[in-house]
Amino acid sequence: MQEHTVAPPLLEQPDDWTEPGAHPVVDHVYRIPLSLPVDGLAAVNVYLIEDDDGLVLIDSGWAGPDTEKALTEAVQSLGHRLDDIGQIIVTHAHWDHYTQALALRESIGSRVRVGWEERHTIEGFDLEDGVWPRQVELLRECGAPELAALIAAVPVEQSDRDMPFGPPDEWLRDGERIDLAHRRLDILATPGHTRGHVVVGDPTDGLLFSGDHVLPHITPSLGFERSPERYPLRSYLASLRLTRQLPDALLLPAHGPVTRSVHTRVDQLIAHHEERLDEVLRQVAAGADTAHEVARALPWTRRRSGLDELPPVHRMTAVLEIDAHLDVLAQLGAVSPQRVDGVRRFTSAA
């Protein structure tokens, strides 16, 4: 692996990363935390770049009046107007990143750009199919029919139906370069969390706007989207290794504080998944033969909770994460999969 390089100086940040306002990261780049109306995540960071050709926003928040008010106040505190935002680069199409961008496009005409591979979820989005239709099918294959029934019964709220959603103005491609007046932004496809996730590199100031790909305190969920890819962990590990090959940079995440080294956190995430693969393999060797059984045998969250102690949606992501680890183990030849009555069962290949 490459040795860590010296990251650029980081301007002082508040102790509480969720504190409202426009917090300078480096000159002309600001972190703006926006609160979220969901359990488990207090806020999402969006980033504002001042440029002679107009303001650039990276990620946008969860659409709603509170988000727009907080964003407006933060922008005004810097001496700008909301309609100075000319373009919004979105790391992925989850609602806390994408929907306020679409609302701003409607109200002030900002141009919205998102990764090309997000089109699978964006173009296939239909709430008439339920909230998590593909996940229901996958849970059945994981040997979790009761959990699948719970997820299938999750109601579609009217607020969900009213949420702005649809295609961007422009799809971002892997390797694309966006030239601003005083800096360059490099787009790098990093599938795993979602199949079209991108990170945005700023080689001018040594920054990486990492979205949910690399987070400082939590491990991103895998394939958490309407149309997930078949092997999200394989893609995620490849994306982490690709990110690790870049020069080290300040980590500007969507959730959590700015930290000084992308490399340090990437190494930790790779080690975490290597440890998880070993744990999953041990459980299969001990007789757990479905993703659901393995997930029930392992601790979850920092509190080391049992699977059945988690809320249904968190149980869903946990079981599907184990399923993704089993797929990687199968590709490595460490376990042997077999489909029995529609359920994928695994045995140790040792």
mmCIF file of C-alpha atoms in Angstrom:
data_model
loop_
_atom_site.group_PDB
_atom_site.id
_atom_site.type_symbol
_atom_site.label_atom_id
_atom_site.label_comp_id
_atom_site.label_asym_id
_atom_site.label_seq_id
_atom_site.Cartn_x
_atom_site.Cartn_y
_atom_site.Cartn_z
ATOM 1 C CA MET A 1 0.000 0.000 0.000
ATOM 2 C CA GLN A 2 1.024 3.595 -0.531
ATOM 3 C CA GLU A 3 2.398 5.498 2.421
ATOM 4 C CA HIS A 4 0.200 8.240 3.831
ATOM 5 C CA THR A 5 0.959 11.673 2.471
ATOM 6 C CA VAL A 6 0.496 14.919 4.364
ATOM 7 C CA ALA A 7 -3.083 16.152 4.021
ATOM 8 C CA PRO A 8 -3.695 19.891 3.622
ATOM 9 C CA PRO A 9 -4.375 22.033 6.691
ATOM 10 C CA LEU A 10 -7.906 21.671 8.016
ATOM 11 C CA LEU A 11 -9.635 24.789 9.299
ATOM 12 C CA GLU A 12 -11.159 24.486 12.758
ATOM 13 C CA GLN A 13 -14.416 22.531 12.971
ATOM 14 C CA PRO A 14 -17.023 22.524 15.772
ATOM 15 C CA ASP A 15 -16.857 19.683 18.300
ATOM 16 C CA ASP A 16 -20.368 18.642 17.296
ATOM 17 C CA TRP A 17 -20.273 17.953 13.568
ATOM 18 C CA THR A 18 -24.073 18.424 13.321
ATOM 19 C CA GLU A 19 -23.914 22.053 14.517
ATOM 20 C CA PRO A 20 -25.784 24.185 11.944
ATOM 21 C CA GLY A 21 -23.934 26.720 9.832
ATOM 22 C CA ALA A 22 -21.373 27.027 7.068
ATOM 23 C CA HIS A 23 -18.104 25.679 8.458
ATOM 24 C CA PRO A 24 -14.961 26.411 6.393
ATOM 25 C CA VAL A 25 -12.901 23.343 5.516
ATOM 26 C CA VAL A 26 -10.283 25.083 3.381
ATOM 27 C CA ASP A 27 -10.489 28.464 1.669
ATOM 28 C CA HIS A 28 -13.711 28.739 -0.382
ATOM 29 C CA VAL A 29 -14.999 25.272 0.633
ATOM 30 C CA TYR A 30 -17.641 24.993 3.359
ATOM 31 C CA ARG A 31 -19.342 22.095 5.145
ATOM 32 C CA ILE A 32 -23.052 22.642 5.818
ATOM 33 C CA PRO A 33 -24.759 20.031 8.047
ATOM 34 C CA LEU A 34 -28.494 19.633 7.386
ATOM 35 C CA SER A 35 -30.751 17.765 9.815
ATOM 36 C CA LEU A 36 -32.590 14.625 8.674
ATOM 37 C CA PRO A 37 -36.130 13.429 9.442
ATOM 38 C CA VAL A 38 -35.059 9.799 9.933
ATOM 39 C CA ASP A 39 -33.916 7.617 12.813
ATOM 40 C CA GLY A 40 -30.267 6.659 13.010
ATOM 41 C CA LEU A 41 -28.748 9.593 11.108
ATOM 42 C CA ALA A 42 -28.742 13.016 12.698
ATOM 43 C CA ALA A 43 -27.616 15.047 9.706
ATOM 44 C CA VAL A 44 -26.065 14.996 6.265
ATOM 45 C CA ASN A 45 -23.129 17.157 5.253
ATOM 46 C CA VAL A 46 -23.427 19.063 2.010
ATOM 47 C CA TYR A 47 -20.451 21.034 0.728
ATOM 48 C CA LEU A 48 -20.443 24.461 -0.869
ATOM 49 C CA ILE A 49 -17.654 25.549 -3.200
ATOM 50 C CA GLU A 50 -17.268 29.247 -4.005
ATOM 51 C CA ASP A 51 -16.246 29.785 -7.605
ATOM 52 C CA ASP A 52 -16.183 32.769 -9.957
ATOM 53 C CA ASP A 53 -18.622 30.987 -12.260
ATOM 54 C CA GLY A 54 -21.167 30.449 -9.469
ATOM 55 C CA LEU A 55 -21.589 28.310 -6.374
ATOM 56 C CA VAL A 56 -21.231 24.537 -6.605
ATOM 57 C CA LEU A 57 -23.036 22.293 -4.135
ATOM 58 C CA ILE A 58 -21.961 18.701 -3.502
ATOM 59 C CA ASP A 59 -24.961 16.726 -2.243
ATOM 60 C CA SER A 60 -28.060 18.595 -1.199
ATOM 61 C CA GLY A 61 -30.061 17.178 1.718
ATOM 62 C CA TRP A 62 -33.530 15.735 2.198
ATOM 63 C CA ALA A 63 -36.116 17.877 0.399
ATOM 64 C CA GLY A 64 -38.337 19.907 2.689
ATOM 65 C CA PRO A 65 -38.876 23.388 4.106
ATOM 66 C CA ASP A 66 -36.516 22.859 7.062
ATOM 67 C CA THR A 67 -33.703 21.794 4.743
ATOM 68 C CA GLU A 68 -34.232 24.726 2.404
ATOM 69 C CA LYS A 69 -34.360 27.175 5.326
ATOM 70 C CA ALA A 70 -31.121 25.865 6.867
ATOM 71 C CA LEU A 71 -29.353 25.814 3.505
ATOM 72 C CA THR A 72 -30.557 29.333 2.671
ATOM 73 C CA GLU A 73 -29.332 30.685 6.015
ATOM 74 C CA ALA A 74 -25.930 29.023 5.614
ATOM 75 C CA VAL A 75 -25.482 30.385 2.092
ATOM 76 C CA GLN A 76 -26.587 33.868 3.151
ATOM 77 C CA SER A 77 -24.109 33.843 6.044
ATOM 78 C CA LEU A 78 -21.374 33.684 3.406
ATOM 79 C CA GLY A 79 -22.776 36.668 1.522
ATOM 80 C CA HIS A 80 -24.487 34.686 -1.244
ATOM 81 C CA ARG A 81 -28.036 33.951 -2.356
ATOM 82 C CA LEU A 82 -29.503 30.512 -2.776
ATOM 83 C CA ASP A 83 -29.978 31.123 -6.486
ATOM 84 C CA ASP A 84 -26.212 31.627 -6.829
ATOM 85 C CA ILE A 85 -25.971 27.813 -6.762
ATOM 86 C CA GLY A 86 -25.438 27.013 -10.427
ATOM 87 C CA GLN A 87 -24.831 23.279 -10.259
ATOM 88 C CA ILE A 88 -25.290 20.444 -7.782
ATOM 89 C CA ILE A 89 -23.100 17.351 -7.950
ATOM 90 C CA VAL A 90 -24.769 14.431 -6.175
ATOM 91 C CA THR A 91 -22.766 11.436 -4.960
ATOM 92 C CA HIS A 92 -25.760 9.070 -5.141
ATOM 93 C CA ALA A 93 -29.538 9.086 -5.346
ATOM 94 C CA HIS A 94 -30.499 8.426 -1.725
ATOM 95 C CA TRP A 95 -33.070 10.945 -0.591
ATOM 96 C CA ASP A 96 -30.789 12.694 1.923
ATOM 97 C CA HIS A 97 -28.383 13.483 -0.929
ATOM 98 C CA TYR A 98 -30.547 13.901 -4.015
ATOM 99 C CA THR A 99 -34.068 15.146 -3.392
ATOM 100 C CA GLN A 100 -33.306 18.711 -2.286
ATOM 101 C CA ALA A 101 -31.235 19.069 -5.461
ATOM 102 C CA LEU A 102 -34.339 18.311 -7.505
ATOM 103 C CA ALA A 103 -36.348 20.788 -5.436
ATOM 104 C CA LEU A 104 -33.717 23.479 -6.065
ATOM 105 C CA ARG A 105 -33.737 22.709 -9.761
ATOM 106 C CA GLU A 106 -37.468 23.397 -9.734
ATOM 107 C CA SER A 107 -37.246 26.601 -7.695
ATOM 108 C CA ILE A 108 -34.001 28.268 -8.836
ATOM 109 C CA GLY A 109 -32.895 26.332 -11.914
ATOM 110 C CA SER A 110 -29.728 24.698 -10.557
ATOM 111 C CA ARG A 111 -28.272 22.019 -12.830
ATOM 112 C CA VAL A 112 -28.275 18.577 -11.192
ATOM 113 C CA ARG A 113 -25.690 15.879 -11.987
ATOM 114 C CA VAL A 114 -25.512 12.309 -10.639
ATOM 115 C CA GLY A 115 -23.625 9.101 -11.502
ATOM 116 C CA TRP A 116 -24.628 7.187 -14.642
ATOM 117 C CA GLU A 117 -25.218 3.869 -12.881
ATOM 118 C CA GLU A 118 -27.822 5.442 -10.595
ATOM 119 C CA ARG A 119 -30.169 5.313 -13.581
ATOM 120 C CA HIS A 120 -31.193 1.750 -12.646
ATOM 121 C CA THR A 121 -32.820 2.961 -9.443
ATOM 122 C CA ILE A 122 -33.931 6.367 -10.704
ATOM 123 C CA GLU A 123 -35.547 5.179 -13.924
ATOM 124 C CA GLY A 124 -37.030 2.071 -12.302
ATOM 125 C CA PHE A 125 -38.489 3.900 -9.314
ATOM 126 C CA ASP A 126 -42.152 3.027 -8.775
ATOM 127 C CA LEU A 127 -43.733 3.167 -5.331
ATOM 128 C CA GLU A 128 -46.610 1.041 -6.574
ATOM 129 C CA ASP A 129 -44.198 -1.896 -6.231
ATOM 130 C CA GLY A 130 -43.731 -1.139 -2.531
ATOM 131 C CA VAL A 131 -40.894 0.484 -0.649
ATOM 132 C CA TRP A 132 -38.270 -2.297 -0.988
ATOM 133 C CA PRO A 133 -39.548 -4.778 -3.608
ATOM 134 C CA ARG A 134 -36.222 -6.330 -4.636
ATOM 135 C CA GLN A 135 -35.106 -6.615 -1.007
ATOM 136 C CA VAL A 136 -38.242 -8.638 -0.194
ATOM 137 C CA GLU A 137 -37.253 -11.184 -2.850
ATOM 138 C CA LEU A 138 -33.658 -11.298 -1.621
ATOM 139 C CA LEU A 139 -34.722 -11.812 1.998
ATOM 140 C CA ARG A 140 -36.740 -14.851 0.992
ATOM 141 C CA GLU A 141 -33.656 -16.240 -0.763
ATOM 142 C CA CYS A 142 -31.694 -15.549 2.447
ATOM 143 C CA GLY A 143 -34.028 -17.787 4.455
ATOM 144 C CA ALA A 144 -35.836 -14.911 6.188
ATOM 145 C CA PRO A 145 -39.495 -15.195 5.062
ATOM 146 C CA GLU A 146 -40.941 -13.572 8.206
ATOM 147 C CA LEU A 147 -38.652 -10.557 7.831
ATOM 148 C CA ALA A 148 -39.490 -10.434 4.116
ATOM 149 C CA ALA A 149 -43.182 -10.235 5.025
ATOM 150 C CA LEU A 150 -42.490 -7.369 7.462
ATOM 151 C CA ILE A 151 -40.583 -5.419 4.820
ATOM 152 C CA ALA A 152 -43.257 -6.097 2.198
ATOM 153 C CA ALA A 153 -45.815 -4.591 4.593
ATOM 154 C CA VAL A 154 -43.890 -1.315 5.118
ATOM 155 C CA PRO A 155 -46.420 1.321 4.049
ATOM 156 C CA VAL A 156 -45.754 3.917 1.394
ATOM 157 C CA GLU A 157 -46.359 7.214 3.176
ATOM 158 C CA GLN A 158 -47.897 10.182 1.400
ATOM 159 C CA SER A 159 -44.741 12.158 2.144
ATOM 160 C CA ASP A 160 -42.822 9.529 0.153
ATOM 161 C CA ARG A 161 -45.195 9.934 -2.785
ATOM 162 C CA ASP A 162 -44.779 13.726 -2.652
ATOM 163 C CA MET A 163 -40.965 13.591 -2.599
ATOM 164 C CA PRO A 164 -39.332 14.966 -5.781
ATOM 165 C CA PHE A 165 -37.641 12.169 -7.693
ATOM 166 C CA GLY A 166 -36.603 11.626 -11.284
ATOM 167 C CA PRO A 167 -33.622 11.850 -13.642
ATOM 168 C CA PRO A 168 -30.918 14.516 -13.325
ATOM 169 C CA ASP A 169 -30.037 17.083 -15.946
ATOM 170 C CA GLU A 170 -26.806 15.261 -16.651
ATOM 171 C CA TRP A 171 -25.282 11.860 -15.856
ATOM 172 C CA LEU A 172 -21.741 11.820 -14.460
ATOM 173 C CA ARG A 173 -19.261 9.346 -15.949
ATOM 174 C CA ASP A 174 -16.318 7.643 -14.298
ATOM 175 C CA GLY A 175 -13.143 9.645 -14.914
ATOM 176 C CA GLU A 176 -15.004 12.814 -15.858
ATOM 177 C CA ARG A 177 -13.257 16.085 -15.098
ATOM 178 C CA ILE A 178 -15.179 19.212 -14.148
ATOM 179 C CA ASP A 179 -13.134 22.372 -14.597
ATOM 180 C CA LEU A 180 -14.139 25.314 -12.438
ATOM 181 C CA ALA A 181 -12.520 28.729 -12.522
ATOM 182 C CA HIS A 182 -10.046 27.975 -9.719
ATOM 183 C CA ARG A 183 -10.086 24.228 -9.201
ATOM 184 C CA ARG A 184 -10.703 20.894 -10.867
ATOM 185 C CA LEU A 185 -13.153 18.264 -9.680
ATOM 186 C CA ASP A 186 -12.497 14.633 -10.626
ATOM 187 C CA ILE A 187 -15.369 12.131 -10.711
ATOM 188 C CA LEU A 188 -14.572 8.574 -9.655
ATOM 189 C CA ALA A 189 -17.159 5.789 -9.787
ATOM 190 C CA THR A 190 -17.232 3.941 -6.450
ATOM 191 C CA PRO A 191 -20.044 1.358 -6.600
ATOM 192 C CA GLY A 192 -20.966 -0.628 -3.504
ATOM 193 C CA HIS A 193 -23.152 1.490 -1.242
ATOM 194 C CA THR A 194 -25.191 2.062 -4.383
ATOM 195 C CA ARG A 195 -24.292 0.898 -7.872
ATOM 196 C CA GLY A 196 -23.897 4.459 -9.198
ATOM 197 C CA HIS A 197 -22.143 6.075 -6.232
ATOM 198 C CA VAL A 198 -19.376 8.536 -7.132
ATOM 199 C CA VAL A 199 -16.818 10.383 -5.078
ATOM 200 C CA VAL A 200 -15.474 13.802 -6.045
ATOM 201 C CA GLY A 201 -11.760 14.529 -5.805
ATOM 202 C CA ASP A 202 -10.282 18.008 -5.587
ATOM 203 C CA PRO A 203 -6.553 17.722 -6.337
ATOM 204 C CA THR A 204 -6.151 21.501 -6.014
ATOM 205 C CA ASP A 205 -6.695 21.418 -2.257
ATOM 206 C CA GLY A 206 -6.250 17.705 -1.573
ATOM 207 C CA LEU A 207 -9.889 16.953 -0.741
ATOM 208 C CA LEU A 208 -12.132 13.942 -1.261
ATOM 209 C CA PHE A 209 -15.885 14.515 -1.099
ATOM 210 C CA SER A 210 -16.688 10.918 -0.232
ATOM 211 C CA GLY A 211 -20.483 10.845 0.046
ATOM 212 C CA ASP A 212 -21.372 7.572 1.797
ATOM 213 C CA HIS A 213 -18.484 5.603 0.267
ATOM 214 C CA VAL A 214 -16.039 6.351 3.097
ATOM 215 C CA LEU A 215 -17.524 7.465 6.424
ATOM 216 C CA PRO A 216 -15.407 8.199 9.513
ATOM 217 C CA HIS A 217 -17.486 6.460 12.196
ATOM 218 C CA ILE A 218 -19.864 3.997 10.533
ATOM 219 C CA THR A 219 -19.639 1.282 7.918
ATOM 220 C CA PRO A 220 -21.790 2.081 4.870
ATOM 221 C CA SER A 221 -24.621 -0.278 4.025
ATOM 222 C CA LEU A 222 -24.254 -2.293 0.822
ATOM 223 C CA GLY A 223 -26.599 -2.212 -2.154
ATOM 224 C CA PHE A 224 -29.133 -0.153 -0.202
ATOM 225 C CA GLU A 225 -31.232 0.971 -3.149
ATOM 226 C CA ARG A 226 -34.273 0.085 -5.212
ATOM 227 C CA SER A 227 -32.315 -1.801 -7.886
ATOM 228 C CA PRO A 228 -29.179 -3.209 -6.251
ATOM 229 C CA GLU A 229 -26.439 -4.917 -8.195
ATOM 230 C CA ARG A 230 -25.821 -8.638 -7.706
ATOM 231 C CA TYR A 231 -22.453 -8.415 -5.902
ATOM 232 C CA PRO A 232 -22.320 -5.137 -3.936
ATOM 233 C CA LEU A 233 -19.563 -6.165 -1.511
ATOM 234 C CA ARG A 234 -17.254 -7.237 -4.328
ATOM 235 C CA SER A 235 -17.807 -3.822 -5.937
ATOM 236 C CA TYR A 236 -17.415 -1.993 -2.632
ATOM 237 C CA LEU A 237 -14.081 -3.632 -1.786
ATOM 238 C CA ALA A 238 -12.795 -2.889 -5.289
ATOM 239 C CA SER A 239 -13.926 0.727 -4.882
ATOM 240 C CA LEU A 240 -12.150 1.016 -1.534
ATOM 241 C CA ARG A 241 -8.925 -0.291 -3.062
ATOM 242 C CA LEU A 242 -9.287 2.123 -5.965
ATOM 243 C CA THR A 243 -9.752 5.002 -3.512
ATOM 244 C CA ARG A 244 -6.698 3.831 -1.581
ATOM 245 C CA GLN A 245 -4.570 4.197 -4.724
ATOM 246 C CA LEU A 246 -5.284 7.923 -4.878
ATOM 247 C CA PRO A 247 -3.026 10.399 -3.080
ATOM 248 C CA ASP A 248 -4.139 10.808 0.519
ATOM 249 C CA ALA A 249 -6.543 13.672 1.165
ATOM 250 C CA LEU A 250 -8.817 15.251 3.692
ATOM 251 C CA LEU A 251 -11.916 13.085 4.073
ATOM 252 C CA LEU A 252 -15.081 15.147 3.557
ATOM 253 C CA PRO A 253 -17.859 12.639 4.348
ATOM 254 C CA ALA A 254 -21.618 12.918 4.077
ATOM 255 C CA HIS A 255 -22.100 11.843 7.705
ATOM 256 C CA GLY A 256 -19.650 12.638 10.487
ATOM 257 C CA PRO A 257 -16.778 15.089 10.928
ATOM 258 C CA VAL A 258 -14.112 15.971 8.404
ATOM 259 C CA THR A 259 -11.008 13.884 9.124
ATOM 260 C CA ARG A 260 -7.407 14.198 8.028
ATOM 261 C CA SER A 261 -6.735 10.986 6.116
ATOM 262 C CA VAL A 262 -8.804 9.083 3.568
ATOM 263 C CA HIS A 263 -6.162 6.336 3.561
ATOM 264 C CA THR A 264 -6.450 5.679 7.298
ATOM 265 C CA ARG A 265 -10.195 5.192 7.155
ATOM 266 C CA VAL A 266 -10.095 3.102 3.976
ATOM 267 C CA ASP A 267 -7.592 0.760 5.634
ATOM 268 C CA GLN A 268 -9.944 0.408 8.606
ATOM 269 C CA LEU A 269 -12.938 -0.358 6.377
ATOM 270 C CA ILE A 270 -11.037 -2.990 4.399
ATOM 271 C CA ALA A 271 -9.872 -4.593 7.652
ATOM 272 C CA HIS A 272 -13.435 -4.568 8.985
ATOM 273 C CA HIS A 273 -14.760 -6.469 5.993
ATOM 274 C CA GLU A 274 -11.873 -8.937 6.095
ATOM 275 C CA GLU A 275 -12.731 -9.642 9.740
ATOM 276 C CA ARG A 276 -16.411 -9.972 8.840
ATOM 277 C CA LEU A 277 -15.604 -12.455 6.093
ATOM 278 C CA ASP A 278 -13.686 -14.560 8.634
ATOM 279 C CA GLU A 279 -16.604 -14.373 11.099
ATOM 280 C CA VAL A 280 -19.116 -15.402 8.459
ATOM 281 C CA LEU A 281 -16.922 -18.310 7.367
ATOM 282 C CA ARG A 282 -16.640 -19.534 10.959
ATOM 283 C CA GLN A 283 -20.421 -19.469 11.353
ATOM 284 C CA VAL A 284 -20.909 -21.479 8.167
ATOM 285 C CA ALA A 285 -18.332 -24.010 9.388
ATOM 286 C CA ALA A 286 -20.302 -24.207 12.649
ATOM 287 C CA GLY A 287 -23.495 -25.110 10.748
ATOM 288 C CA ALA A 288 -25.285 -21.831 9.935
ATOM 289 C CA ASP A 289 -26.261 -22.343 6.306
ATOM 290 C CA THR A 290 -28.283 -19.262 5.304
ATOM 291 C CA ALA A 291 -27.546 -15.531 5.416
ATOM 292 C CA HIS A 292 -30.324 -15.152 7.980
ATOM 293 C CA GLU A 293 -28.881 -17.809 10.293
ATOM 294 C CA VAL A 294 -25.401 -16.315 10.056
ATOM 295 C CA ALA A 295 -26.747 -12.820 10.735
ATOM 296 C CA ARG A 296 -28.580 -14.061 13.840
ATOM 297 C CA ALA A 297 -25.333 -15.535 15.157
ATOM 298 C CA LEU A 298 -23.381 -12.281 14.904
ATOM 299 C CA PRO A 299 -23.483 -9.040 16.943
ATOM 300 C CA TRP A 300 -24.632 -5.793 15.306
ATOM 301 C CA THR A 301 -23.918 -2.090 15.830
ATOM 302 C CA ARG A 302 -21.516 -0.705 18.394
ATOM 303 C CA ARG A 303 -23.860 -1.954 21.106
ATOM 304 C CA ARG A 304 -23.319 -5.511 19.823
ATOM 305 C CA SER A 305 -27.061 -6.068 19.628
ATOM 306 C CA GLY A 306 -28.636 -9.276 18.450
ATOM 307 C CA LEU A 307 -30.268 -9.255 15.024
ATOM 308 C CA ASP A 308 -33.782 -9.564 16.448
ATOM 309 C CA GLU A 309 -33.207 -6.474 18.618
ATOM 310 C CA LEU A 310 -32.838 -4.265 15.530
ATOM 311 C CA PRO A 311 -35.720 -2.462 13.782
ATOM 312 C CA PRO A 312 -36.997 -4.329 10.695
ATOM 313 C CA VAL A 313 -35.228 -2.162 8.092
ATOM 314 C CA HIS A 314 -31.931 -2.476 9.971
ATOM 315 C CA ARG A 315 -32.472 -6.233 10.173
ATOM 316 C CA MET A 316 -32.994 -6.202 6.422
ATOM 317 C CA THR A 317 -29.712 -4.410 5.733
ATOM 318 C CA ALA A 318 -27.873 -6.710 8.172
ATOM 319 C CA VAL A 319 -29.115 -9.916 6.530
ATOM 320 C CA LEU A 320 -28.395 -8.601 3.048
ATOM 321 C CA GLU A 321 -24.912 -7.530 4.148
ATOM 322 C CA ILE A 322 -24.214 -11.093 5.268
ATOM 323 C CA ASP A 323 -25.592 -12.361 1.968
ATOM 324 C CA ALA A 324 -23.075 -10.104 0.193
ATOM 325 C CA HIS A 325 -20.246 -11.513 2.324
ATOM 326 C CA LEU A 326 -21.342 -15.059 1.518
ATOM 327 C CA ASP A 327 -21.246 -14.217 -2.188
ATOM 328 C CA VAL A 328 -17.640 -13.042 -1.868
ATOM 329 C CA LEU A 329 -16.712 -16.186 0.057
ATOM 330 C CA ALA A 330 -18.341 -18.280 -2.673
ATOM 331 C CA GLN A 331 -16.341 -16.423 -5.333
ATOM 332 C CA LEU A 332 -13.179 -17.169 -3.320
ATOM 333 C CA GLY A 333 -14.118 -20.846 -3.171
ATOM 334 C CA ALA A 334 -14.384 -20.805 0.633
ATOM 335 C CA VAL A 335 -18.082 -21.793 0.709
ATOM 336 C CA SER A 336 -20.298 -23.748 -1.645
ATOM 337 C CA PRO A 337 -23.782 -22.344 -2.411
ATOM 338 C CA GLN A 338 -26.819 -24.431 -3.262
ATOM 339 C CA ARG A 339 -30.412 -23.358 -3.874
ATOM 340 C CA VAL A 340 -32.973 -25.475 -2.018
ATOM 341 C CA ASP A 341 -36.690 -24.642 -2.389
ATOM 342 C CA GLY A 342 -35.809 -21.081 -3.381
ATOM 343 C CA VAL A 343 -33.439 -20.537 -0.429
ATOM 344 C CA ARG A 344 -29.698 -20.119 -0.904
ATOM 345 C CA ARG A 345 -27.837 -22.445 1.477
ATOM 346 C CA PHE A 346 -24.087 -22.541 2.049
ATOM 347 C CA THR A 347 -21.646 -25.154 3.279
ATOM 348 C CA SER A 348 -17.981 -24.799 4.062
ATOM 349 C CA ALA A 349 -15.760 -25.846 1.186
ATOM 350 C CA ALA A 350 -12.929 -26.801 3.553
#
